[in-house]
Short mmCIF file of C-alpha atoms in Angstrom, two decimals:
data_model
loop_
_atom_site.label_atom_id
_atom_site.label_comp_id
_atom_site.label_asym_id
_atom_site.label_seq_id
_atom_site.Cartn_x
_atom_site.Cartn_y
_atom_site.Cartn_z
CA GLY A 1 102.91 79.17 122.23
CA ILE A 2 102.07 75.78 121.22
CA LEU A 3 100.12 74.34 118.41
CA GLY A 4 99.39 70.74 117.94
CA ALA A 5 98.74 68.54 114.89
CA ASP A 6 95.32 69.19 113.36
CA GLU A 7 94.90 72.49 115.76
CA GLU A 8 94.46 75.96 114.50
CA ILE A 9 94.55 79.43 117.06
CA GLU A 10 92.64 83.18 115.20
CA LEU A 11 95.29 86.35 116.68
CA SER A 12 94.24 89.02 115.96
CA VAL A 13 96.45 92.80 115.02
CA THR A 14 96.25 96.00 115.56
CA LEU A 15 97.77 98.28 113.32
CA ASN A 16 98.23 101.98 115.06
CA SER A 17 97.78 104.23 112.02
CA LEU A 18 97.60 107.73 114.36
CA GLY A 19 100.38 110.14 112.50
CA LEU A 20 100.55 108.15 109.51
CA PRO A 21 99.30 110.65 106.60
CA GLU A 22 96.19 109.34 104.56
CA ASN A 23 95.56 107.70 100.37
CA GLU A 24 99.31 106.36 100.71
CA ASN A 25 99.80 102.97 101.48
CA PHE A 26 102.44 100.99 103.79
CA GLU A 27 103.52 97.81 102.95
CA ALA A 28 105.35 95.25 105.67
CA ASP A 29 105.54 91.32 106.08
CA LEU A 30 104.29 89.89 109.52
CA VAL A 31 106.81 87.08 109.95
CA PHE A 32 106.02 84.19 111.81
CA SER A 33 108.71 81.71 112.63
CA HIS A 34 107.67 77.86 113.61
CA ASP A 35 109.74 75.43 114.22
CA GLY A 36 107.38 73.06 111.54
CA ILE A 37 108.65 72.60 107.93
CA GLY A 38 109.69 74.95 106.22
CA GLY A 39 110.40 77.49 110.00
CA ILE A 40 109.42 79.95 108.40
CA THR A 41 106.06 81.89 106.89
CA GLU A 42 105.68 85.82 105.85
CA VAL A 43 102.37 87.04 105.16
CA PRO A 44 103.38 91.12 103.24
CA VAL A 45 100.13 93.18 104.68
CA ILE A 46 98.86 96.28 103.06
CA LEU A 47 98.17 100.03 105.27
CA ARG A 48 96.08 102.42 103.23
CA VAL A 49 94.88 105.17 105.94
CA THR A 50 91.70 106.61 104.47
CA GLY A 51 90.69 108.99 107.28
CA GLU A 52 87.19 108.75 109.11
CA ASN A 53 84.39 107.10 107.28
CA GLN A 54 86.59 107.73 104.28
CA ILE A 55 84.97 105.35 100.86
CA PRO A 56 87.70 103.59 99.46
CA ASN A 57 88.52 104.40 95.51
CA ARG A 58 90.95 104.12 92.65
CA GLU A 59 92.61 105.39 90.60
CA LEU A 60 93.17 103.78 86.80
CA LEU A 61 95.53 104.85 85.19
CA LEU A 62 95.13 103.85 80.93
CA ASP A 63 96.86 104.11 78.18
CA MET A 64 96.46 105.61 74.56
CA GLY A 65 95.36 102.38 73.08
CA TRP A 66 94.33 99.47 74.87
CA ASN A 67 94.63 98.59 78.27
CA MET A 68 93.46 95.32 80.42
CA VAL A 69 91.94 96.81 84.14
CA SER A 70 89.55 95.57 86.12
CA LEU A 71 88.92 96.59 90.17
CA ASN A 72 89.67 95.22 93.64
CA ILE A 73 86.81 97.30 94.98
CA GLU A 74 82.90 96.98 95.06
CA PRO A 75 82.02 99.71 93.00
CA ASP A 76 79.62 102.47 94.48
CA GLU A 77 77.45 101.76 90.51
CA ASN A 78 78.31 99.11 88.45
CA GLY A 79 76.31 100.17 85.36
CA ILE A 80 78.75 100.12 82.64
CA ILE A 81 76.84 103.64 80.62
CA GLU A 82 77.20 105.25 83.94
CA MET A 83 80.40 104.01 85.13
CA MET A 84 82.01 105.85 82.18
CA VAL A 85 80.55 108.78 82.03
CA PRO A 86 83.65 111.19 83.08
CA LEU A 87 85.41 109.19 79.79
CA VAL A 88 83.04 109.42 76.96
CA ASP A 89 82.33 112.97 78.21
CA ALA A 90 85.42 114.01 77.81
CA GLU A 91 85.44 112.35 74.72
CA LEU A 92 88.25 110.46 75.44
CA LEU A 93 86.48 106.38 75.64
CA ASN A 94 86.73 104.78 71.96
CA MET A 95 85.43 100.82 73.13
CA MET A 96 85.22 98.92 75.57
CA LYS A 97 84.84 95.07 76.53
CA ASP A 98 84.09 92.30 77.88
CA GLY A 99 85.75 88.84 78.13
CA THR A 100 82.83 87.22 75.79
CA GLY A 101 83.21 89.83 73.13
CA ARG A 102 79.94 91.67 73.99
CA PHE A 103 80.93 95.79 73.96
CA TYR A 104 79.97 99.68 75.01
CA ASN A 105 80.44 101.69 72.14
CA PRO A 106 79.79 105.37 73.24
CA GLN A 107 79.45 106.74 69.00
CA PHE A 108 76.67 104.84 68.91
CA GLY A 109 75.91 104.37 71.27
CA PHE A 110 75.14 100.69 72.30
CA ASN A 111 75.89 98.45 75.18
CA ASN A 112 75.73 94.74 75.61
CA ILE A 113 77.98 94.32 79.11
CA PRO A 114 75.77 93.89 81.33
CA GLY A 115 77.41 95.66 84.97
CA TRP A 116 81.03 95.58 86.05
CA ASN A 117 81.41 92.65 88.18
CA PRO A 118 84.55 92.50 90.22
CA ALA A 119 85.93 89.14 89.53
CA GLU A 120 86.29 90.14 86.00
CA GLY A 121 89.05 92.12 84.03
CA TYR A 122 88.12 94.46 81.01
CA LEU A 123 89.64 95.55 78.05
CA ILE A 124 89.38 99.59 77.25
CA LYS A 125 90.15 101.59 74.66
CA VAL A 126 91.82 105.52 74.80
CA ASN A 127 92.83 107.79 72.34
CA GLU A 128 95.34 109.53 74.68
CA ASP A 129 96.72 109.40 78.15
CA CYS A 130 93.38 109.47 81.13
CA SER A 131 92.67 108.27 84.57
CA ILE A 132 89.42 107.57 85.66
CA LEU A 133 88.72 107.08 89.52
CA PHE A 134 86.03 104.69 91.56
CA GLU A 135 85.04 104.56 94.63
CA GLY A 136 83.22 101.38 96.18
CA ASP A 137 83.62 98.92 99.29
CA GLU A 138 86.72 96.43 99.33
CA ILE A 139 87.19 93.10 98.47
CA PRO A 140 89.11 90.67 100.17
CA TRP A 141 92.05 89.86 98.26
CA ASN A 142 91.51 85.73 98.90
CA THR A 143 87.95 85.62 97.64
CA PRO A 144 87.38 82.77 95.32
CA ILE A 145 87.21 83.53 91.85
CA PRO A 146 85.13 80.76 89.57
CA LEU A 147 86.75 80.06 85.78
CA GLU A 148 85.69 78.32 83.57
CA ASN A 149 87.11 76.25 80.89
CA GLY A 150 88.56 77.83 78.07
CA TRP A 151 89.84 81.67 77.77
CA GLN A 152 88.39 84.55 80.45
CA LEU A 153 89.79 87.87 81.41
CA VAL A 154 89.75 87.90 85.24
CA SER A 155 90.83 90.42 87.58
CA TYR A 156 93.57 90.82 91.02
CA TYR A 157 92.37 90.79 93.85
CA PRO A 158 95.56 91.39 96.05
CA GLN A 159 96.98 95.34 96.95
CA VAL A 160 99.82 93.64 97.09
CA ALA A 161 102.68 92.21 93.15
CA VAL A 162 103.35 88.85 93.91
CA ASP A 163 104.89 86.37 91.52
CA ALA A 164 102.56 84.55 88.52
CA ILE A 165 104.16 81.91 89.55
CA LEU A 166 103.62 82.25 93.76
CA ALA A 167 99.80 83.69 92.94
CA LEU A 168 99.02 81.60 90.00
CA SER A 169 99.57 78.18 92.01
CA GLY A 170 96.66 77.13 93.21
CA ILE A 171 95.24 76.78 89.79
CA VAL A 172 98.44 74.86 88.67
CA ASP A 173 97.29 71.97 87.46
CA ASN A 174 94.45 73.24 86.27
CA LEU A 175 95.91 76.59 84.03
CA LEU A 176 97.28 76.41 80.80
CA ILE A 177 98.31 80.27 79.62
CA ALA A 178 98.48 83.31 81.42
CA LYS A 179 99.29 86.97 79.90
CA SER A 180 98.93 90.46 80.36
CA GLY A 181 97.42 93.13 78.51
CA SER A 182 101.69 93.87 77.43
CA GLY A 183 101.47 90.17 76.08
CA MET A 184 104.08 88.84 78.48
CA PHE A 185 103.02 85.05 79.39
CA TYR A 186 102.95 82.18 82.38
CA SER A 187 102.93 78.37 80.68
CA PRO A 188 103.32 75.88 83.09
CA GLU A 189 103.82 73.68 80.71
CA TRP A 190 106.74 74.92 79.15
CA GLY A 191 108.11 76.26 82.48
CA PHE A 192 108.65 79.62 81.11
CA SER A 193 107.47 82.99 82.23
CA ASN A 194 108.16 86.65 81.68
CA LEU A 195 104.86 87.64 83.40
CA GLY A 196 106.53 89.25 86.41
CA ASP A 197 104.34 90.42 89.52
CA LEU A 198 100.85 90.16 89.10
CA GLN A 199 99.06 93.87 89.06
CA GLU A 200 96.62 95.79 91.99
CA LEU A 201 93.22 97.69 88.72
CA GLN A 202 95.19 95.67 86.32
CA GLY A 203 93.11 92.45 84.24
CA TYR A 204 94.57 89.29 82.76
CA GLN A 205 93.51 86.55 80.83
CA ILE A 206 93.65 83.05 81.31
CA LYS A 207 93.22 80.01 80.25
CA VAL A 208 92.77 76.85 82.59
CA GLU A 209 91.30 72.78 81.54
CA GLY A 210 88.36 72.27 83.36
CA ASP A 211 86.00 74.29 85.17
CA VAL A 212 88.03 75.47 89.29
CA GLU A 213 88.30 78.58 91.44
CA LEU A 214 90.59 80.51 91.17
CA THR A 215 92.10 81.93 95.20
CA TYR A 216 95.43 84.26 94.88
CA VAL A 217 98.55 83.48 97.37
CA ILE A 218 100.24 85.51 98.51
CA GLU A 219 101.93 83.50 100.92
CA GLU A 220 104.83 81.22 100.69
CA GLU A 221 104.15 78.73 102.04
CA LEU A 222 100.77 78.20 100.48
CA ALA A 223 102.47 77.81 96.67
CA LEU A 224 101.83 74.36 95.49
CA ALA A 225 104.81 74.19 92.96
CA PRO A 226 107.89 75.07 94.03
CA VAL A 227 108.81 78.35 92.16
CA GLY A 228 112.66 76.95 91.20
CA ILE A 229 111.31 74.60 88.37
CA PHE A 230 110.64 77.32 86.17
CA GLU A 231 112.83 79.04 84.14
CA LYS A 232 111.44 82.94 85.49
CA SER A 233 112.69 84.78 82.59
CA ASP A 234 114.17 88.21 83.28
CA GLN A 235 112.00 89.69 80.71
CA GLU A 236 109.85 91.22 82.12
CA ASN A 237 111.49 94.32 80.86
CA ASN A 238 112.93 93.25 78.57
CA VAL A 239 110.59 95.48 75.58
CA SER A 240 112.08 98.77 76.81
CA ARG A 241 115.06 97.47 76.17
CA ASN A 242 115.42 95.96 73.08
CA THR A 243 116.79 99.16 71.99
CA HIS A 244 116.95 97.83 68.43
CA PHE A 245 113.65 96.50 67.40
CA GLN A 246 110.97 99.05 68.42
CA VAL A 247 107.87 98.90 70.50
CA LYS A 248 104.74 97.01 69.20
CA ASN A 249 102.15 98.93 71.01
CA PRO A 250 98.80 96.51 72.42
CA THR A 251 96.05 95.87 69.54
CA GLU A 252 93.12 93.82 70.95
CA GLN A 253 94.44 90.07 71.18
CA ASN A 254 97.76 88.73 70.85
CA LEU A 255 99.89 84.70 70.02
CA SER A 256 102.09 83.93 72.55
CA LEU A 257 105.02 82.81 71.58
CA LEU A 258 107.94 80.83 72.88
CA LEU A 259 111.53 80.49 71.20
CA LYS A 260 114.26 78.17 73.67
CA THR A 261 117.74 78.18 71.36
CA GLU A 262 120.58 76.56 73.09
CA MET A 263 122.96 79.29 71.04
CA GLU A 264 125.13 82.09 73.19
CA SER A 265 121.95 84.47 72.32
CA ASP A 266 121.84 85.96 75.78
CA HIS A 267 120.27 90.15 75.36
CA PHE A 268 119.47 88.46 70.92
CA LYS A 269 117.06 90.63 70.05
CA ILE A 270 113.90 89.36 68.03
CA GLY A 271 111.75 91.09 66.09
CA CYS A 272 108.48 89.75 64.32
CA PHE A 273 107.26 91.68 60.93
CA SER A 274 103.91 90.74 58.23
CA ASN A 275 104.93 90.07 55.14
CA ALA A 276 104.84 93.86 54.52
CA GLY A 277 106.75 94.59 56.53
CA LEU A 278 104.82 95.75 60.03
CA LEU A 279 106.26 95.24 63.36
CA VAL A 280 103.98 92.87 64.95
CA GLY A 281 106.61 92.30 67.45
CA SER A 282 109.09 91.77 69.74
CA GLY A 283 111.48 90.53 72.13
CA GLN A 284 114.34 89.42 73.43
CA PHE A 285 116.21 86.22 74.74
CA ASP A 286 117.24 85.70 78.16
CA GLY A 287 120.60 84.33 79.80
CA ASP A 288 119.04 80.93 79.33
CA GLY A 289 118.01 80.76 75.87
CA ASN A 290 114.68 81.61 76.61
CA CYS A 291 112.09 84.38 74.61
CA GLY A 292 108.73 85.24 75.14
CA LEU A 293 107.01 87.40 73.00
CA ALA A 294 103.42 88.42 71.95
CA ILE A 295 102.73 88.84 68.12
CA TRP A 296 99.81 91.50 67.72
CA GLY A 297 96.54 91.04 65.55
CA ASP A 298 94.70 93.94 63.41
CA ASP A 299 92.75 95.69 65.49
CA PRO A 300 89.53 95.98 63.23
CA ILE A 301 87.71 98.71 64.79
CA THR A 302 91.19 101.16 62.97
CA GLU A 303 91.08 102.08 59.99
CA ILE A 304 95.13 101.70 59.57
CA VAL A 305 95.84 97.87 59.56
CA ASP A 306 98.37 97.54 62.65
CA GLY A 307 99.08 93.94 63.37
CA LEU A 308 98.05 90.11 61.42
CA ILE A 309 94.50 88.67 60.05
CA GLU A 310 94.20 85.26 61.24
CA GLY A 311 96.71 82.60 59.09
CA GLU A 312 98.70 85.46 57.90
CA SER A 313 102.14 84.38 58.25
CA PHE A 314 104.69 86.06 59.34
CA GLU A 315 108.60 86.25 59.28
CA LEU A 316 111.58 86.46 62.77
CA HIS A 317 114.89 88.77 62.36
CA ILE A 318 117.69 88.81 65.12
CA TRP A 319 119.22 90.91 65.96
CA ASN A 320 123.18 90.02 67.53
CA GLY A 321 124.89 93.67 68.30
CA ASN A 322 125.83 93.15 64.35
CA ASN A 323 123.77 92.24 62.05
CA GLU A 324 119.96 91.54 61.49
CA VAL A 325 119.41 88.37 60.14
CA VAL A 326 115.97 87.18 59.14
CA PHE A 327 115.77 83.32 60.56
CA GLU A 328 115.37 80.64 57.95
CA GLU A 329 112.73 77.79 57.62
CA ASP A 330 115.41 75.76 58.69
CA PHE A 331 116.51 76.40 61.26
CA LEU A 332 113.26 76.31 63.11
CA ASN A 333 112.14 73.22 64.71
CA PHE A 334 108.30 73.96 65.97
CA LEU A 335 107.97 71.92 69.79
CA GLU A 336 104.50 73.91 69.63
CA GLY A 337 102.65 74.35 66.28
CA SER A 338 103.34 74.22 62.51
CA SER A 339 104.25 77.37 61.22
CA LEU A 340 104.97 80.60 61.53
CA THR A 341 100.63 81.33 61.25
CA TYR A 342 99.01 84.04 63.45
CA THR A 343 96.15 82.49 65.28
CA PRO A 344 94.53 84.39 68.23
CA ASP A 345 94.82 83.79 71.40
CA GLY A 346 97.13 80.82 70.18
CA PHE A 347 100.81 79.71 71.50
CA LEU A 348 104.03 78.30 69.64
CA ALA A 349 106.79 76.78 71.06
CA VAL A 350 110.08 77.08 68.27
CA GLU A 351 113.86 75.65 68.83
CA ILE A 352 116.01 77.59 67.34
CA THR A 353 118.19 74.35 66.28
CA GLY A 354 120.96 76.46 64.56
CA PHE A 355 122.66 79.15 62.74
CA SER A 356 124.91 80.30 60.12
CA SER A 357 126.79 83.03 59.55
CA VAL A 358 126.27 82.63 56.02
CA PRO A 359 123.02 81.40 54.60
CA ILE A 360 121.58 78.61 52.75
CA GLU A 361 119.90 80.52 50.11
CA PHE A 362 119.70 84.73 48.87
CA TYR A 363 118.07 86.52 50.08
CA LEU A 364 116.07 89.99 51.03
CA ALA A 365 114.07 90.94 53.96
CA GLN A 366 111.73 93.05 54.76
CA PRO A 367 112.77 96.96 55.86
CA TYR A 368 112.54 98.31 59.41
CA PRO A 369 110.94 100.56 60.14
CA ASN A 370 108.74 100.40 57.60
CA PRO A 371 106.89 102.81 57.56
CA PHE A 372 109.95 104.54 58.44
CA ASN A 373 110.74 109.03 58.15
CA ASN A 374 114.08 109.35 56.18
CA SER A 375 115.53 106.04 57.26
CA THR A 376 114.65 102.17 57.01
CA ARG A 377 117.96 99.28 57.47
CA ILE A 378 118.02 96.62 54.77
CA GLY A 379 118.68 93.30 55.45
CA PHE A 380 119.82 90.76 53.03
CA GLY A 381 121.61 87.40 52.60
CA LEU A 382 124.41 86.14 50.70
CA PRO A 383 125.27 82.45 50.54
CA GLU A 384 128.63 83.57 48.18
CA THR A 385 130.40 85.95 47.56
CA SER A 386 129.03 88.17 45.19
CA ASP A 387 128.47 91.08 42.56
CA ILE A 388 125.27 92.88 44.08
CA LYS A 389 123.43 96.23 43.67
CA LEU A 390 121.28 97.44 45.91
CA SER A 391 118.74 100.21 44.43
CA VAL A 392 116.01 102.10 45.33
CA PHE A 393 112.55 102.69 42.75
CA ASP A 394 110.35 105.25 42.70
CA THR A 395 106.24 103.73 41.90
CA ILE A 396 106.62 104.51 37.93
CA GLY A 397 109.43 103.05 37.97
CA ARG A 398 112.91 104.90 38.21
CA GLU A 399 115.54 104.79 39.65
CA VAL A 400 115.66 107.43 42.43
CA ASP A 401 118.88 106.26 44.56
CA ASN A 402 121.86 104.11 43.71
CA ILE A 403 121.83 102.76 47.53
CA ARG A 404 124.80 99.96 47.61
CA THR A 405 126.39 98.14 44.56
CA GLY A 406 129.29 96.38 44.00
CA ASN A 407 130.94 93.00 45.52
CA LEU A 408 130.11 91.55 49.01
CA GLU A 409 131.73 88.75 50.85
CA ALA A 410 129.40 85.43 51.83
CA GLY A 411 127.01 86.50 54.97
CA HIS A 412 124.19 88.30 56.30
CA HIS A 413 124.39 91.90 56.14
CA SER A 414 122.50 95.13 56.79
CA ILE A 415 122.60 98.12 55.10
CA ALA A 416 121.14 102.11 56.14
CA TRP A 417 118.84 104.23 53.45
CA GLN A 418 119.31 107.12 53.90
CA ALA A 419 116.29 109.48 52.57
CA GLU A 420 115.76 112.95 54.00
CA GLY A 421 116.21 114.40 50.11
CA MET A 422 113.18 111.64 49.34
CA ALA A 423 109.09 112.88 48.80
CA THR A 424 106.17 110.98 51.03
CA GLY A 425 105.68 107.78 49.42
CA ILE A 426 105.62 104.13 47.52
CA TYR A 427 109.76 103.03 47.21
CA PHE A 428 110.54 99.53 46.50
CA ILE A 429 114.26 98.72 47.31
CA HIS A 430 116.03 96.47 44.30
CA LEU A 431 118.93 94.04 45.35
CA ASN A 432 120.11 92.56 42.22
CA ILE A 433 122.79 89.87 41.94
CA GLY A 434 123.99 88.34 38.62
CA SER A 435 119.72 87.19 37.54
CA LYS A 436 118.77 87.68 40.84
CA LEU A 437 116.15 89.84 41.08
CA SER A 438 114.56 90.32 44.55
CA ILE A 439 112.05 93.66 45.67
CA ARG A 440 110.37 95.01 48.96
CA LYS A 441 107.98 97.08 49.27
CA VAL A 442 108.65 100.84 52.19
CA LEU A 443 107.08 103.56 52.79
CA LEU A 444 109.16 107.07 53.42
CA ILE A 445 106.09 108.83 55.97
CA LYS A 446 107.02 112.89 56.88
#
């Protein structure tokens, strides 16, 4: 047909579901070819056969620990206590929070979350992997979500997965940062995203400047910002590929850190450590010299320290395939922020301006992992060829192991301590170089 300027036409498409199995998703693209700008518009659609008069349902799959979730249905029961009964009865729910900090704690019988708002996302902490099922009316994917200036937890309405850059392109002029529950993020200002596809039933943290209305974009033709201008990182699954540093389990809050370099850094691994040697974040450089990662804060409702507290400093370690090296401040240029200091929901952009195979001064890095079981790796740097002694002492000052003694060349070194015969407890790693001594504390757990 023919459409003139400023004209429109409504089309109805009937999909025949006869013979298709129920409760399965069928995805397709409706392709609209035309001689206007772009030539082709593709509209992704999803068909779910529910059966006659069947009420739509959604199953939230929850991992042990914190989960950031949302629903794209209007739940039949929206009272938080009533909705969480299956998890509470099974003694699985630890805590639930909304984006403003209101919470439900079943242990103390307290709740001040007024009710489930489908436009919002929620944080749910469970003590083991589990799931919970909800029923309700489906919400159209293009239903607007009002956003206020600052941070909020929002829902994701589409049933199809859409790249974050495209999905959020309608608010790109107001968007400061968007984050997933795993700490991946999208920063339009820095032209960086490792957030990947936004997914059904996931919640997202969004920070905007000014009040704005979010309508998700799922069609390429409607994108207000060309995807090509962004450095789309291949890091979406980088943590799972980061075989040197462990994966840091999400806590309640994090700081977003963007590392940039012009060095040959393809697939270098990054580990972030507290001054006590606790891993608080890990990531991997992509082929464009970018690494985006989350630095996790301490979860206040756990008895153990599992992250950083506000104002606490941290250090960066890099693994280049052979050695683990501590990044010295001399090689860091702060593009946004001024120091490696943790701020909840903060943002740092750091350029790595250089890297030397020989450190400027002597150092002993935090052993990793720490705590550890049987084996931990100890990194240290020598500005010149030196006689060293690397040894282990117990809590009463006795030397219990001599890891390495002798002459080593200048450079960055990494040596493993095998502690199979040692008892569980606290030990102190000593590195002696002439009159210089550096000490790190480690915890052996068996």
